[in-house]
mmCIF file of C-alpha atoms in Angstrom:
data_model
loop_
_atom_site.group_PDB
_atom_site.id
_atom_site.type_symbol
_atom_site.label_atom_id
_atom_site.label_comp_id
_atom_site.label_asym_id
_atom_site.label_seq_id
_atom_site.Cartn_x
_atom_site.Cartn_y
_atom_site.Cartn_z
ATOM 1 C CA MET J 478 135.266 1.866 -91.208
ATOM 2 C CA LYS J 479 136.767 5.307 -90.815
ATOM 3 C CA LYS J 480 139.590 6.361 -93.100
ATOM 4 C CA LYS J 481 142.042 6.882 -90.235
ATOM 5 C CA VAL J 482 141.453 3.339 -88.977
ATOM 6 C CA LYS J 483 142.074 1.993 -92.486
ATOM 7 C CA TYR J 484 145.286 4.018 -92.741
ATOM 8 C CA PHE J 485 146.371 2.713 -89.352
ATOM 9 C CA LEU J 486 145.666 -0.909 -90.337
ATOM 10 C CA ILE J 487 147.603 -0.542 -93.592
ATOM 11 C CA ILE J 488 150.567 0.984 -91.745
ATOM 12 C CA LEU J 489 150.407 -1.719 -89.068
ATOM 13 C CA PHE J 490 150.324 -4.414 -91.767
ATOM 14 C CA GLY J 491 153.348 -2.798 -93.440
ATOM 15 C CA ILE J 492 155.296 -2.765 -90.170
ATOM 16 C CA CYS J 493 154.437 -6.417 -89.484
ATOM 17 C CA ILE J 494 155.475 -7.427 -93.007
ATOM 18 C CA GLU J 495 158.732 -5.482 -92.559
ATOM 19 C CA PHE J 496 159.589 -7.442 -89.410
ATOM 20 C CA LEU J 497 158.510 -10.744 -90.972
ATOM 21 C CA ARG J 498 160.695 -10.124 -94.016
ATOM 22 C CA ASP J 499 163.694 -9.251 -91.887
ATOM 23 C CA TYR J 500 163.183 -12.288 -89.637
ATOM 24 C CA CYS J 501 162.822 -14.684 -92.574
ATOM 25 C CA PHE J 502 165.757 -13.398 -94.605
ATOM 26 C CA ILE J 503 168.167 -13.186 -91.672
ATOM 27 C CA ASN J 504 167.398 -16.776 -90.731
ATOM 28 C CA ILE J 505 167.500 -18.010 -94.327
ATOM 29 C CA ASN J 506 170.925 -16.392 -94.741
ATOM 30 C CA LEU J 507 172.088 -18.017 -91.493
ATOM 31 C CA GLN J 508 170.980 -21.419 -92.804
ATOM 32 C CA ILE J 509 172.772 -20.858 -96.125
ATOM 33 C CA GLU J 510 175.945 -19.860 -94.277
ATOM 34 C CA TYR J 511 175.653 -22.950 -92.069
ATOM 35 C CA LEU J 512 175.241 -25.285 -95.054
ATOM 36 C CA GLU J 513 178.144 -23.664 -96.926
ATOM 37 C CA ASN J 514 180.384 -24.093 -93.893
ATOM 38 C CA LEU J 515 179.326 -27.731 -93.565
ATOM 39 C CA GLU J 516 180.244 -28.308 -97.220
ATOM 40 C CA SER J 517 183.667 -26.819 -96.461
ATOM 41 C CA ASN J 518 184.064 -29.350 -93.610
ATOM 42 C CA LEU J 519 184.112 -26.649 -90.962
ATOM 43 C CA ASP J 520 182.912 -27.296 -87.439
ATOM 44 C CA VAL J 521 180.056 -24.831 -87.188
ATOM 45 C CA PHE J 522 177.005 -24.088 -85.054
ATOM 46 C CA ASN J 523 173.655 -23.451 -86.714
ATOM 47 C CA TYR J 524 172.214 -20.143 -85.493
ATOM 48 C CA THR J 525 169.053 -20.410 -87.588
ATOM 49 C CA ASP J 526 165.913 -19.955 -85.503
ATOM 50 C CA SER J 527 164.116 -23.245 -84.850
ATOM 51 C CA LYS J 528 160.853 -22.040 -86.431
ATOM 52 C CA ILE J 529 162.572 -21.301 -89.740
ATOM 53 C CA LEU J 530 164.886 -24.302 -89.447
ATOM 54 C CA TYR J 531 161.813 -26.536 -89.290
ATOM 55 C CA PHE J 532 161.002 -25.542 -92.888
ATOM 56 C CA LEU J 533 164.572 -25.321 -94.207
ATOM 57 C CA LYS J 534 166.380 -28.282 -92.641
ATOM 58 C CA SER J 535 165.798 -30.688 -95.526
ATOM 59 C CA MET J 536 166.467 -28.118 -98.269
ATOM 60 C CA SER J 537 169.654 -27.744 -100.294
ATOM 61 C CA ILE J 538 171.453 -24.427 -100.722
ATOM 62 C CA LYS J 539 170.102 -24.118 -104.266
ATOM 63 C CA SER J 540 166.528 -24.702 -103.072
ATOM 64 C CA ILE J 541 166.926 -22.132 -100.309
ATOM 65 C CA ILE J 542 168.285 -19.568 -102.769
ATOM 66 C CA ASN J 543 165.281 -20.222 -105.027
ATOM 67 C CA LEU J 544 163.045 -19.741 -101.992
ATOM 68 C CA LYS J 545 164.742 -16.380 -101.356
ATOM 69 C CA TRP J 546 163.903 -15.275 -104.915
ATOM 70 C CA ILE J 547 160.273 -16.312 -104.457
ATOM 71 C CA LEU J 548 160.047 -14.525 -101.111
ATOM 72 C CA SER J 549 161.663 -11.419 -102.616
ATOM 73 C CA LEU J 550 158.987 -11.283 -105.314
ATOM 74 C CA LEU J 551 156.288 -11.905 -102.721
ATOM 75 C CA PHE J 552 157.475 -9.030 -100.518
ATOM 76 C CA ILE J 553 157.711 -6.724 -103.542
ATOM 77 C CA LEU J 554 154.082 -7.618 -104.265
ATOM 78 C CA PHE J 555 153.070 -6.958 -100.637
ATOM 79 C CA TYR J 556 154.593 -3.488 -100.660
ATOM 80 C CA PHE J 557 153.117 -2.761 -104.070
ATOM 81 C CA LEU J 558 149.673 -3.673 -102.707
ATOM 82 C CA ILE J 559 150.249 -1.557 -99.588
ATOM 83 C CA GLY J 560 151.054 1.420 -101.812
ATOM 84 C CA LEU J 561 147.950 0.789 -103.906
ATOM 85 C CA ALA J 562 145.696 0.462 -100.862
ATOM 86 C CA PHE J 563 147.041 3.647 -99.283
ATOM 87 C CA SER J 564 146.752 5.608 -102.524
ATOM 88 C CA TYR J 565 143.235 4.273 -103.156
ATOM 89 C CA LEU J 566 142.155 5.754 -99.824
ATOM 90 C CA SER J 567 144.089 9.003 -100.295
ATOM 91 C CA PHE J 568 143.429 10.099 -103.865
ATOM 92 C CA ASP J 569 140.429 10.569 -106.111
ATOM 93 C CA SER J 570 139.972 8.299 -109.124
ATOM 94 C CA LYS J 571 141.997 10.448 -111.536
ATOM 95 C CA LYS J 572 144.917 10.934 -109.129
ATOM 96 C CA TYR J 573 144.804 7.243 -108.169
ATOM 97 C CA LYS J 574 145.253 6.223 -111.821
ATOM 98 C CA GLN J 575 148.140 8.677 -112.191
ATOM 99 C CA PHE J 576 149.746 7.314 -109.041
ATOM 100 C CA LEU J 577 149.213 3.716 -110.149
ATOM 101 C CA LYS J 578 151.044 4.431 -113.399
ATOM 102 C CA LEU J 579 153.931 6.225 -111.659
ATOM 103 C CA PHE J 580 154.185 3.675 -108.839
ATOM 104 C CA SER J 581 154.108 0.655 -111.168
ATOM 105 C CA CYS J 582 156.550 2.060 -113.702
ATOM 106 C CA GLY J 583 158.841 3.369 -110.964
ATOM 107 C CA GLY J 584 158.930 0.020 -109.177
ATOM 108 C CA LEU J 585 159.552 -1.894 -112.390
ATOM 109 C CA MET J 586 162.293 0.553 -113.352
ATOM 110 C CA ILE J 587 164.042 0.109 -109.990
ATOM 111 C CA ILE J 588 163.873 -3.685 -110.327
ATOM 112 C CA PHE J 589 165.121 -3.517 -113.924
ATOM 113 C CA VAL J 590 168.028 -1.207 -113.014
ATOM 114 C CA SER J 591 168.905 -3.540 -110.144
ATOM 115 C CA LEU J 592 169.042 -6.525 -112.506
ATOM 116 C CA VAL J 593 171.068 -4.582 -115.105
ATOM 117 C CA ILE J 594 173.610 -3.524 -112.476
ATOM 118 C CA PHE J 595 173.861 -7.107 -111.251
ATOM 119 C CA ALA J 596 174.328 -8.459 -114.794
ATOM 120 C CA PHE J 597 176.803 -5.695 -115.699
ATOM 121 C CA GLY J 598 178.865 -6.567 -112.637
ATOM 122 C CA LYS J 599 179.390 -10.078 -114.011
ATOM 123 C CA LEU J 600 181.695 -8.574 -116.649
ATOM 124 C CA PHE J 601 184.308 -7.610 -114.049
ATOM 125 C CA SER J 602 186.646 -9.256 -111.571
ATOM 126 C CA LEU J 603 185.232 -10.977 -108.500
ATOM 127 C CA GLU J 604 185.924 -7.990 -106.241
ATOM 128 C CA ASN J 605 184.034 -5.651 -108.577
ATOM 129 C CA GLN J 606 181.259 -8.222 -109.062
ATOM 130 C CA ILE J 607 180.666 -8.117 -105.331
ATOM 131 C CA ASN J 608 180.495 -4.299 -105.366
ATOM 132 C CA PHE J 609 177.954 -4.347 -108.205
ATOM 133 C CA TYR J 610 176.024 -7.067 -106.386
ATOM 134 C CA TYR J 611 175.730 -4.906 -103.257
ATOM 135 C CA VAL J 612 174.440 -1.917 -105.226
ATOM 136 C CA SER J 613 171.928 -4.188 -106.945
ATOM 137 C CA LEU J 614 170.964 -5.693 -103.602
ATOM 138 C CA GLU J 615 170.262 -2.286 -102.059
ATOM 139 C CA LEU J 616 167.976 -1.347 -104.944
ATOM 140 C CA SER J 617 166.067 -4.610 -104.620
ATOM 141 C CA HIS J 618 165.832 -4.131 -100.844
ATOM 142 C CA PHE J 619 164.262 -0.733 -101.479
ATOM 143 C CA VAL J 620 161.287 -2.239 -103.345
ATOM 144 C CA GLN J 621 161.025 -4.956 -100.679
ATOM 145 C CA SER J 622 160.471 -2.432 -97.911
ATOM 146 C CA SER J 623 157.962 0.148 -96.771
ATOM 147 C CA LEU J 624 160.291 2.827 -98.185
ATOM 148 C CA TYR J 625 158.996 1.957 -101.664
ATOM 149 C CA PRO J 626 155.341 2.940 -101.151
ATOM 150 C CA ILE J 627 156.141 5.678 -98.610
ATOM 151 C CA SER J 628 158.576 7.530 -100.859
ATOM 152 C CA PHE J 629 156.351 7.309 -103.932
ATOM 153 C CA LEU J 630 153.282 8.414 -101.960
ATOM 154 C CA LEU J 631 155.101 11.378 -100.414
ATOM 155 C CA ILE J 632 156.643 12.512 -103.699
ATOM 156 C CA PHE J 633 153.332 12.174 -105.555
ATOM 157 C CA TYR J 634 151.442 13.998 -102.795
ATOM 158 C CA ALA J 635 154.003 16.818 -102.582
ATOM 159 C CA ASN J 636 154.135 17.187 -106.357
ATOM 160 C CA ASN J 637 150.350 17.515 -106.540
ATOM 161 C CA LYS J 638 150.294 20.048 -103.676
ATOM 162 C CA LEU J 639 152.911 22.167 -105.476
ATOM 163 C CA LYS J 640 150.856 22.096 -108.695
ATOM 164 C CA ILE J 641 147.752 23.231 -106.819
ATOM 165 C CA SER J 642 149.497 26.090 -104.999
ATOM 166 C CA SER J 643 151.311 27.487 -108.054
#
């Protein structure tokens, strides 16, 4: 298979995963909101899509939150693998190993910083906890999106081009 076709398939897979992630998490959050409102004895309509509701309807809020954590890790893995596949096609063996090290350490560092910010936020008032949570959430969303492999690939590629030209 030609390289361009492989690139195209990897990009297409990344776009499909991006939409799938968004679809799943929006509907999971809608189901959590619905269940929380039911617990508060509010009269509420469930806006969760029927395809997702089929899997979630018998689950508790705690189980759904655990499912969100599992899905988050799964999507991080997908985007890590997309970055590896793209770099494997793009770089020679030496550059691929350098990229693998940078990409892995960078991703782990972003996840670690996200968790530290989240934990640090627990030391403050509820309003500040929420602010820290949102910063942490944005960092974790970064590694659960195509921005993670794209940004690392572009930076690595540009850095290597600058080294060659200077």
